[in-house]
Each structure stands twice: as C-alpha cells, then as structure tokens.
Amino acid sequence: MAVMDRVRTVSQAKPGSTGKKGAAGLGVLLALLATVVWSGSFVATRGMAETVPPVQAVFWRWIIALLAVAPFAARQAWQQRELIRRHFGFIALASLFGVALYNTLVHQAGLTTSASNMGMIMAASPVIMALYARLGGERLGARRSFGILLAALGVLLLVGDGSIGFDFGAGDLWMFAAALSFATYSALLRRKPAELGGLAFLITTFVLGALMLAPVYAVSVAVQGGFEVTTGTVGPLLYVGVFSSAVAFFAWNKAVSMIGAARAGVVYYLQPVCVAGLGFLLLGERTGPAQLLCMALILGGVGLGSARR
C-alpha cells in the first residue's frame, strides 16, 4: 500500500501550473496502474472459473479487499464517520454500481458470451464516461473526442478480429449492463465530496458492497454449494481481492478525482493491449500484424484522448 501514501503526499502539494501538470501526469499513471492490474485479473479469474461460482468469487473478492485496506483506512473512516453519515446516500449509490453490480455482471456475462464480445462491449464504458462528462458540462475538445473515437475503433477491431459486427445474446446484454455500471460509478466519483478522504470512501464502499452481496452469496451457497479451498482458488482470490480491488480501485478513484472520468476512461482503452501482452508473457499467445495495428490505433487514441487540451 506504499502507493497510497505516495499519492496522498503528491495530492496534498501546493497548487500551481507545474503542480497541475504533475497532478495530471500522476492521474494518467494511476489510471494506467488500475488498468494493468485489472487486466491481470483476467488471468486470475480464468484460474478459478471452473471451481468458484461467480457470486461467491465476487463476494470473497470484496471481503479480502476489505481486510487488505482496513489497516490503512479504518482510522480515517472512523474520524470521518459524521461525513460518511451525511453523504451516506451518495456512498451507497457508488457502492451499488462500483462494487456490488459491476463485477457480478461481468462474471454473469462470462457464463454465456465469449471473451471477445465481453472485451468489445466493455469498450463502450469509456465512451459512456465521456458522454457523462459532456452532459456534466465538461468540454472534451476536438482532439480528445478524436482520440476517444480512434481508441474505440482500435478496441473494436482488436477484439472483433478485424470486424465490428457481432450477434447479441443474453451474455452480451449482461456485459452492456456491466459497462454502464462501471461508467456510472466512474461518473459518480467526480461528485465525491472533497472533504471525504479517499481511503474512508474506499473502505465504506467495500463494506456496503459486501453487505449488498451477502444475501445473493447466501442463496448461491445454498443452491450451488461452497467451493473447495485450495491454492488454485485462494491464489486467484487473493490477487483479485488485494490488487484488483484494494489497490486498483484506490488508484482508479484517485485518477478520476485528478483528471476526470473521461480522460481516465481513455486510458482504460489500454486494457485489451495489456491483456494481449500478459497473454503473450504468461500464456504464450501470439500477436500478429493485424493486432499490432489495432494496438497502434489504441495507443494513438489514448495519447490524444488523455491530453489536457
């Protein structure tokens, strides 16, 4: 959790032109960190897909994340308990979309649709973030708008093997709901009260999200039974709980507060590139010229879309 201490130090620096540029750069790096870590969760999730029911995996993910962040966040949450009580409605809404719904919908979609369709549909999330930002009065500008469209095109071509068309099924609709949920959560982050600490907000959303998932988890255990505790189940759960949840969500939340959901969303387009890289390094999957061209489109779009002006 050293990254959390570093971010707190930088974000408390005195404002100025150089400070603003530094904060923007740090915001992009934090969004990239979250994206890379979330990309790694695909590999971890694959390792337990056949052994841990989706709802149970998501529930334990947040329990582990809660345990991981508690030593760093519990004190701040207690000190700001009045603020949490005052803004409880907002925090509960963020918990619903970002913690309880998003990952559950992704796991549900994975049962009935292909990984390619999931990646393609998830590419809609940054577009929705940009639309939310525009509706909220943020000016995107021609360069950033072009970057968003360029990155979106690269993602669609990459996950669609050179084609943008695909057929919709039940899993595709679940994934659309997941993309909308994540974009809504990211848009909500821009309205987080400035006086509410990032760690206090994080641990509270984890607690509320786990409580929301608890009844569904109980039904899953009653109907499907539990899962066997082995290294093949605990290892992936620790990764998605500690890194993909505690670390990545802290980094993403901070990035959105620094650079906005629209710009952070453009960085999120790098996820297919990161997944391809991890697939090559960890699984030996090959990347051909067509995929490299698509990745070039994504990288170019990210460069344009993440620019401040």
Tab-separated table of C-alpha atoms in Angstrom:
chain	number	residue	atom	x	y	z
A	1	MET	CA	0.000	0.000	0.000
A	2	ALA	CA	3.002	2.331	-0.320
A	3	VAL	CA	1.402	3.717	-3.490
A	4	MET	CA	-1.447	5.088	-1.336
A	5	ASP	CA	0.948	7.044	0.867
A	6	ARG	CA	2.761	8.398	-2.199
A	7	VAL	CA	-0.490	9.543	-3.805
A	8	ARG	CA	-1.643	11.261	-0.618
A	9	THR	CA	1.647	13.181	-0.450
A	10	VAL	CA	1.515	14.322	-4.080
A	11	SER	CA	-2.161	15.250	-3.980
A	12	GLN	CA	-1.588	17.495	-0.943
A	13	ALA	CA	1.114	19.516	-2.714
A	14	LYS	CA	0.512	23.257	-3.193
A	15	PRO	CA	-1.307	24.133	-6.423
A	16	GLY	CA	0.429	25.835	-9.334
A	17	SER	CA	0.981	25.401	-13.044
A	18	THR	CA	3.754	22.881	-12.520
A	19	GLY	CA	1.742	21.173	-9.810
A	20	LYS	CA	-1.280	20.884	-12.098
A	21	LYS	CA	0.812	19.278	-14.834
A	22	GLY	CA	2.352	16.922	-12.288
A	23	ALA	CA	-1.069	16.011	-10.896
A	24	ALA	CA	-2.387	15.360	-14.411
A	25	GLY	CA	0.588	13.115	-15.180
A	26	LEU	CA	0.160	11.242	-11.912
A	27	GLY	CA	-3.552	10.863	-12.638
A	28	VAL	CA	-2.805	9.229	-16.002
A	29	LEU	CA	-0.243	6.916	-14.372
A	30	LEU	CA	-2.732	5.895	-11.677
A	31	ALA	CA	-5.383	5.162	-14.312
A	32	LEU	CA	-2.783	3.086	-16.170
A	33	LEU	CA	-1.863	1.212	-12.974
A	34	ALA	CA	-5.508	0.331	-12.357
A	35	THR	CA	-5.948	-0.772	-15.972
A	36	VAL	CA	-2.879	-3.024	-15.908
A	37	VAL	CA	-3.889	-4.615	-12.601
A	38	TRP	CA	-7.443	-5.184	-13.823
A	39	SER	CA	-6.033	-6.770	-16.976
A	40	GLY	CA	-4.133	-9.242	-14.815
A	41	SER	CA	-7.383	-10.197	-13.128
A	42	PHE	CA	-8.487	-11.887	-16.370
A	43	VAL	CA	-5.720	-14.443	-15.882
A	44	ALA	CA	-6.559	-14.845	-12.181
A	45	THR	CA	-10.275	-15.196	-12.848
A	46	ARG	CA	-9.638	-17.801	-15.533
A	47	GLY	CA	-7.784	-19.868	-12.943
A	48	MET	CA	-10.886	-20.234	-10.772
A	49	ALA	CA	-13.665	-20.091	-13.380
A	50	GLU	CA	-14.454	-23.781	-13.073
A	51	THR	CA	-14.039	-24.034	-9.308
A	52	VAL	CA	-15.653	-20.959	-7.714
A	53	PRO	CA	-19.237	-19.870	-8.552
A	54	PRO	CA	-19.313	-16.258	-9.852
A	55	VAL	CA	-21.268	-14.680	-6.993
A	56	GLN	CA	-19.124	-16.414	-4.406
A	57	ALA	CA	-15.952	-15.263	-6.159
A	58	VAL	CA	-17.171	-11.659	-6.196
A	59	PHE	CA	-18.267	-11.762	-2.543
A	60	TRP	CA	-14.942	-13.115	-1.281
A	61	ARG	CA	-13.098	-10.680	-3.538
A	62	TRP	CA	-14.567	-7.785	-1.568
A	63	ILE	CA	-14.129	-9.445	1.809
A	64	ILE	CA	-10.420	-9.901	1.039
A	65	ALA	CA	-10.210	-6.337	-0.280
A	66	LEU	CA	-11.841	-5.074	2.908
A	67	LEU	CA	-9.310	-6.928	5.066
A	68	ALA	CA	-6.447	-5.610	2.914
A	69	VAL	CA	-7.453	-1.954	3.105
A	70	ALA	CA	-8.755	-1.886	6.713
A	71	PRO	CA	-5.352	-1.315	8.408
A	72	PHE	CA	-4.823	1.791	6.257
A	73	ALA	CA	-8.366	3.132	6.036
A	74	ALA	CA	-10.251	2.212	9.224
A	75	ARG	CA	-8.857	5.096	11.277
A	76	GLN	CA	-9.744	7.722	8.656
A	77	ALA	CA	-13.212	6.233	8.226
A	78	TRP	CA	-13.809	6.433	11.985
A	79	GLN	CA	-12.598	10.024	12.130
A	80	GLN	CA	-14.902	10.958	9.257
A	81	ARG	CA	-17.913	8.941	10.407
A	82	GLU	CA	-20.082	12.075	10.528
A	83	LEU	CA	-19.167	12.899	6.928
A	84	ILE	CA	-19.936	9.317	5.924
A	85	ARG	CA	-23.308	9.509	7.639
A	86	ARG	CA	-24.058	12.847	5.963
A	87	HIS	CA	-23.206	11.559	2.482
A	88	PHE	CA	-24.431	8.017	3.046
A	89	GLY	CA	-26.856	8.077	0.102
A	90	PHE	CA	-24.120	9.006	-2.370
A	91	ILE	CA	-21.692	6.415	-0.971
A	92	ALA	CA	-24.351	3.707	-1.098
A	93	LEU	CA	-25.075	4.534	-4.734
A	94	ALA	CA	-21.356	4.336	-5.596
A	95	SER	CA	-21.134	1.016	-3.722
A	96	LEU	CA	-24.059	-0.379	-5.685
A	97	PHE	CA	-22.665	0.453	-9.131
A	98	GLY	CA	-18.919	0.063	-8.494
A	99	VAL	CA	-18.740	-2.817	-6.004
A	100	ALA	CA	-21.938	-4.860	-5.920
A	101	LEU	CA	-23.111	-4.695	-9.543
A	102	TYR	CA	-20.150	-4.265	-11.872
A	103	ASN	CA	-18.069	-7.376	-11.170
A	104	THR	CA	-21.141	-9.532	-10.584
A	105	LEU	CA	-22.452	-8.573	-14.030
A	106	VAL	CA	-19.070	-9.313	-15.642
A	107	HIS	CA	-18.944	-12.792	-14.108
A	108	GLN	CA	-22.553	-13.421	-15.105
A	109	ALA	CA	-21.849	-12.344	-18.685
A	110	GLY	CA	-18.857	-14.676	-18.876
A	111	LEU	CA	-21.137	-17.677	-18.435
A	112	THR	CA	-22.930	-17.179	-21.765
A	113	THR	CA	-20.796	-14.982	-24.040
A	114	SER	CA	-17.289	-15.057	-25.479
A	115	ALA	CA	-14.301	-13.146	-24.151
A	116	SER	CA	-14.107	-11.242	-27.456
A	117	ASN	CA	-17.661	-9.982	-27.108
A	118	MET	CA	-17.022	-9.066	-23.475
A	119	GLY	CA	-13.978	-7.016	-24.412
A	120	MET	CA	-15.769	-5.373	-27.319
A	121	ILE	CA	-18.783	-4.385	-25.248
A	122	MET	CA	-16.633	-3.171	-22.363
A	123	ALA	CA	-15.081	-0.748	-24.847
A	124	ALA	CA	-18.369	1.158	-24.587
A	125	SER	CA	-17.593	2.076	-20.990
A	126	PRO	CA	-15.113	4.913	-21.710
A	127	VAL	CA	-17.493	6.278	-24.342
A	128	ILE	CA	-20.261	6.380	-21.736
A	129	MET	CA	-17.845	8.088	-19.320
A	130	ALA	CA	-17.135	10.752	-21.944
A	131	LEU	CA	-20.860	11.251	-22.553
A	132	TYR	CA	-21.465	11.616	-18.817
A	133	ALA	CA	-18.648	14.176	-18.653
A	134	ARG	CA	-20.101	16.110	-21.585
A	135	LEU	CA	-23.574	16.107	-20.020
A	136	GLY	CA	-21.964	17.375	-16.828
A	137	GLY	CA	-20.587	20.394	-18.687
A	138	GLU	CA	-17.018	19.208	-19.320
A	139	ARG	CA	-15.628	20.300	-22.699
A	140	LEU	CA	-13.928	17.396	-24.418
A	141	GLY	CA	-12.443	19.292	-27.359
A	142	ALA	CA	-11.844	18.077	-30.893
A	143	ARG	CA	-8.524	16.356	-30.151
A	144	ARG	CA	-9.808	14.407	-27.153
A	145	SER	CA	-13.020	13.477	-28.983
A	146	PHE	CA	-10.997	12.201	-31.941
A	147	GLY	CA	-8.716	10.269	-29.570
A	148	ILE	CA	-11.731	8.607	-27.927
A	149	LEU	CA	-13.137	7.560	-31.303
A	150	LEU	CA	-9.727	6.338	-32.533
A	151	ALA	CA	-9.136	4.244	-29.417
A	152	ALA	CA	-12.678	2.861	-29.616
A	153	LEU	CA	-12.121	1.835	-33.246
A	154	GLY	CA	-8.852	0.112	-32.324
A	155	VAL	CA	-10.521	-1.817	-29.497
A	156	LEU	CA	-13.472	-2.885	-31.643
A	157	LEU	CA	-11.186	-4.120	-34.428
A	158	LEU	CA	-8.850	-5.852	-31.970
A	159	VAL	CA	-11.463	-7.850	-30.093
A	160	GLY	CA	-13.547	-8.409	-33.225
A	161	ASP	CA	-10.676	-9.876	-35.286
A	162	GLY	CA	-10.934	-7.110	-37.862
A	163	SER	CA	-14.730	-6.924	-37.854
A	164	ILE	CA	-17.031	-4.624	-35.887
A	165	GLY	CA	-20.210	-6.641	-36.301
A	166	PHE	CA	-21.351	-9.310	-33.831
A	167	ASP	CA	-24.538	-11.009	-32.686
A	168	PHE	CA	-26.129	-10.174	-29.360
A	169	GLY	CA	-27.086	-12.809	-26.814
A	170	ALA	CA	-28.068	-12.869	-23.157
A	171	GLY	CA	-24.434	-12.631	-22.060
A	172	ASP	CA	-23.863	-9.639	-24.332
A	173	LEU	CA	-26.728	-7.810	-22.641
A	174	TRP	CA	-25.276	-8.614	-19.212
A	175	MET	CA	-21.988	-7.133	-20.395
A	176	PHE	CA	-23.662	-3.970	-21.644
A	177	ALA	CA	-25.121	-3.605	-18.165
A	178	ALA	CA	-21.625	-4.071	-16.677
A	179	ALA	CA	-20.165	-1.380	-18.938
A	180	LEU	CA	-22.944	1.015	-17.985
A	181	SER	CA	-22.457	0.208	-14.296
A	182	PHE	CA	-18.710	0.897	-14.373
A	183	ALA	CA	-19.158	4.113	-16.333
A	184	THR	CA	-21.838	5.281	-13.906
A	185	TYR	CA	-19.557	4.537	-10.953
A	186	SER	CA	-16.710	6.488	-12.575
A	187	ALA	CA	-19.022	9.431	-13.265
A	188	LEU	CA	-20.218	9.386	-9.656
A	189	LEU	CA	-16.632	9.660	-8.432
A	190	ARG	CA	-16.460	13.216	-9.793
A	191	ARG	CA	-19.192	14.165	-7.303
A	192	LYS	CA	-17.433	12.702	-4.283
A	193	PRO	CA	-17.326	15.343	-1.523
A	194	ALA	CA	-13.831	16.850	-1.461
A	195	GLU	CA	-13.653	16.695	2.323
A	196	LEU	CA	-14.289	12.937	2.353
A	197	GLY	CA	-10.957	11.099	2.396
A	198	GLY	CA	-10.195	8.641	-0.390
A	199	LEU	CA	-9.442	5.761	1.988
A	200	ALA	CA	-12.537	6.427	4.088
A	201	PHE	CA	-14.649	6.408	0.941
A	202	LEU	CA	-12.947	3.242	-0.323
A	203	ILE	CA	-13.433	1.142	2.804
A	204	THR	CA	-17.026	2.309	3.209
A	205	THR	CA	-17.903	1.292	-0.355
A	206	PHE	CA	-16.270	-2.091	0.233
A	207	VAL	CA	-18.314	-2.646	3.409
A	208	LEU	CA	-21.588	-1.589	1.810
A	209	GLY	CA	-20.891	-3.546	-1.385
A	210	ALA	CA	-20.154	-6.722	0.570
A	211	LEU	CA	-23.354	-6.258	2.596
A	212	MET	CA	-25.352	-5.842	-0.617
A	213	LEU	CA	-23.834	-9.053	-1.997
A	214	ALA	CA	-24.294	-11.084	1.218
A	215	PRO	CA	-27.915	-12.216	0.575
A	216	VAL	CA	-27.100	-13.290	-3.005
A	217	TYR	CA	-23.998	-15.087	-1.724
A	218	ALA	CA	-26.091	-16.978	0.827
A	219	VAL	CA	-28.508	-18.089	-1.900
A	220	SER	CA	-25.584	-19.228	-4.084
A	221	VAL	CA	-24.095	-21.318	-1.278
A	222	ALA	CA	-27.495	-22.866	-0.510
A	223	VAL	CA	-28.208	-23.723	-4.157
A	224	GLN	CA	-24.747	-24.410	-5.609
A	225	GLY	CA	-22.779	-25.337	-2.509
A	226	GLY	CA	-19.462	-23.838	-1.471
A	227	PHE	CA	-16.089	-24.222	-3.164
A	228	GLU	CA	-13.029	-26.194	-2.137
A	229	VAL	CA	-10.260	-24.119	-0.560
A	230	THR	CA	-7.072	-24.907	-2.474
A	231	THR	CA	-4.097	-22.990	-3.829
A	232	GLY	CA	-5.922	-22.912	-7.170
A	233	THR	CA	-8.831	-20.990	-5.621
A	234	VAL	CA	-7.146	-18.975	-2.863
A	235	GLY	CA	-4.343	-17.604	-5.079
A	236	PRO	CA	-6.622	-16.010	-7.684
A	237	LEU	CA	-8.966	-14.728	-4.966
A	238	LEU	CA	-6.052	-13.044	-3.186
A	239	TYR	CA	-4.999	-11.358	-6.428
A	240	VAL	CA	-8.437	-10.036	-7.329
A	241	GLY	CA	-9.098	-9.103	-3.699
A	242	VAL	CA	-5.850	-7.311	-2.836
A	243	PHE	CA	-4.632	-5.991	-6.188
A	244	SER	CA	-7.667	-5.817	-8.489
A	245	SER	CA	-9.885	-4.446	-5.736
A	246	ALA	CA	-7.971	-2.634	-2.982
A	247	VAL	CA	-5.020	-1.286	-4.999
A	248	ALA	CA	-6.688	-0.839	-8.412
A	249	PHE	CA	-9.851	0.803	-7.085
A	250	PHE	CA	-7.847	3.220	-4.933
A	251	ALA	CA	-5.697	4.126	-7.948
A	252	TRP	CA	-8.723	4.498	-10.240
A	253	ASN	CA	-10.686	6.616	-7.763
A	254	LYS	CA	-7.706	8.925	-7.290
A	255	ALA	CA	-7.095	9.127	-11.038
A	256	VAL	CA	-10.693	10.150	-11.696
A	257	SER	CA	-10.500	12.820	-8.996
A	258	MET	CA	-7.337	14.210	-10.635
A	259	ILE	CA	-8.068	14.041	-14.366
A	260	GLY	CA	-11.773	13.273	-14.659
A	261	ALA	CA	-13.680	10.173	-15.715
A	262	ALA	CA	-13.464	10.969	-19.444
A	263	ARG	CA	-9.652	11.152	-19.580
A	264	ALA	CA	-9.220	8.202	-17.224
A	265	GLY	CA	-11.655	6.287	-19.413
A	266	VAL	CA	-9.434	6.801	-22.456
A	267	VAL	CA	-6.517	5.194	-20.574
A	268	TYR	CA	-8.870	2.304	-19.793
A	269	TYR	CA	-8.850	1.519	-23.537
A	270	LEU	CA	-5.363	0.103	-22.999
A	271	GLN	CA	-6.856	-2.929	-21.249
A	272	PRO	CA	-7.023	-5.122	-24.410
A	273	VAL	CA	-3.391	-4.222	-25.129
A	274	CYS	CA	-2.397	-5.177	-21.580
A	275	VAL	CA	-4.350	-8.428	-21.783
A	276	ALA	CA	-2.623	-9.290	-25.081
A	277	GLY	CA	0.775	-8.587	-23.513
A	278	LEU	CA	0.008	-10.711	-20.468
A	279	GLY	CA	-1.347	-13.445	-22.717
A	280	PHE	CA	1.942	-13.490	-24.623
A	281	LEU	CA	4.108	-13.439	-21.483
A	282	LEU	CA	2.092	-15.848	-19.325
A	283	LEU	CA	0.210	-17.996	-21.821
A	284	GLY	CA	2.426	-17.871	-24.915
A	285	GLU	CA	-0.343	-16.398	-27.097
A	286	ARG	CA	0.947	-14.895	-30.364
A	287	THR	CA	0.203	-11.361	-31.586
A	288	GLY	CA	0.041	-10.871	-35.372
A	289	PRO	CA	0.439	-7.769	-37.582
A	290	ALA	CA	-3.309	-7.024	-37.534
A	291	GLN	CA	-3.347	-6.997	-33.751
A	292	LEU	CA	-0.275	-4.754	-33.660
A	293	LEU	CA	-2.006	-2.281	-35.991
A	294	CYS	CA	-5.067	-2.227	-33.739
A	295	MET	CA	-2.865	-1.651	-30.704
A	296	ALA	CA	-1.189	1.262	-32.516
A	297	LEU	CA	-4.634	2.804	-33.055
A	298	ILE	CA	-5.428	2.352	-29.369
A	299	LEU	CA	-2.132	3.844	-28.203
A	300	GLY	CA	-2.519	6.806	-30.561
A	301	GLY	CA	-6.053	7.385	-29.383
A	302	VAL	CA	-5.014	7.212	-25.744
A	303	GLY	CA	-2.261	9.740	-26.377
A	304	LEU	CA	-4.718	12.180	-27.948
A	305	GLY	CA	-7.623	11.484	-25.629
A	306	SER	CA	-5.668	11.813	-22.397
A	307	ALA	CA	-4.233	15.218	-23.387
A	308	ARG	CA	-5.469	18.084	-21.274
A	309	ARG	CA	-6.220	20.284	-24.306
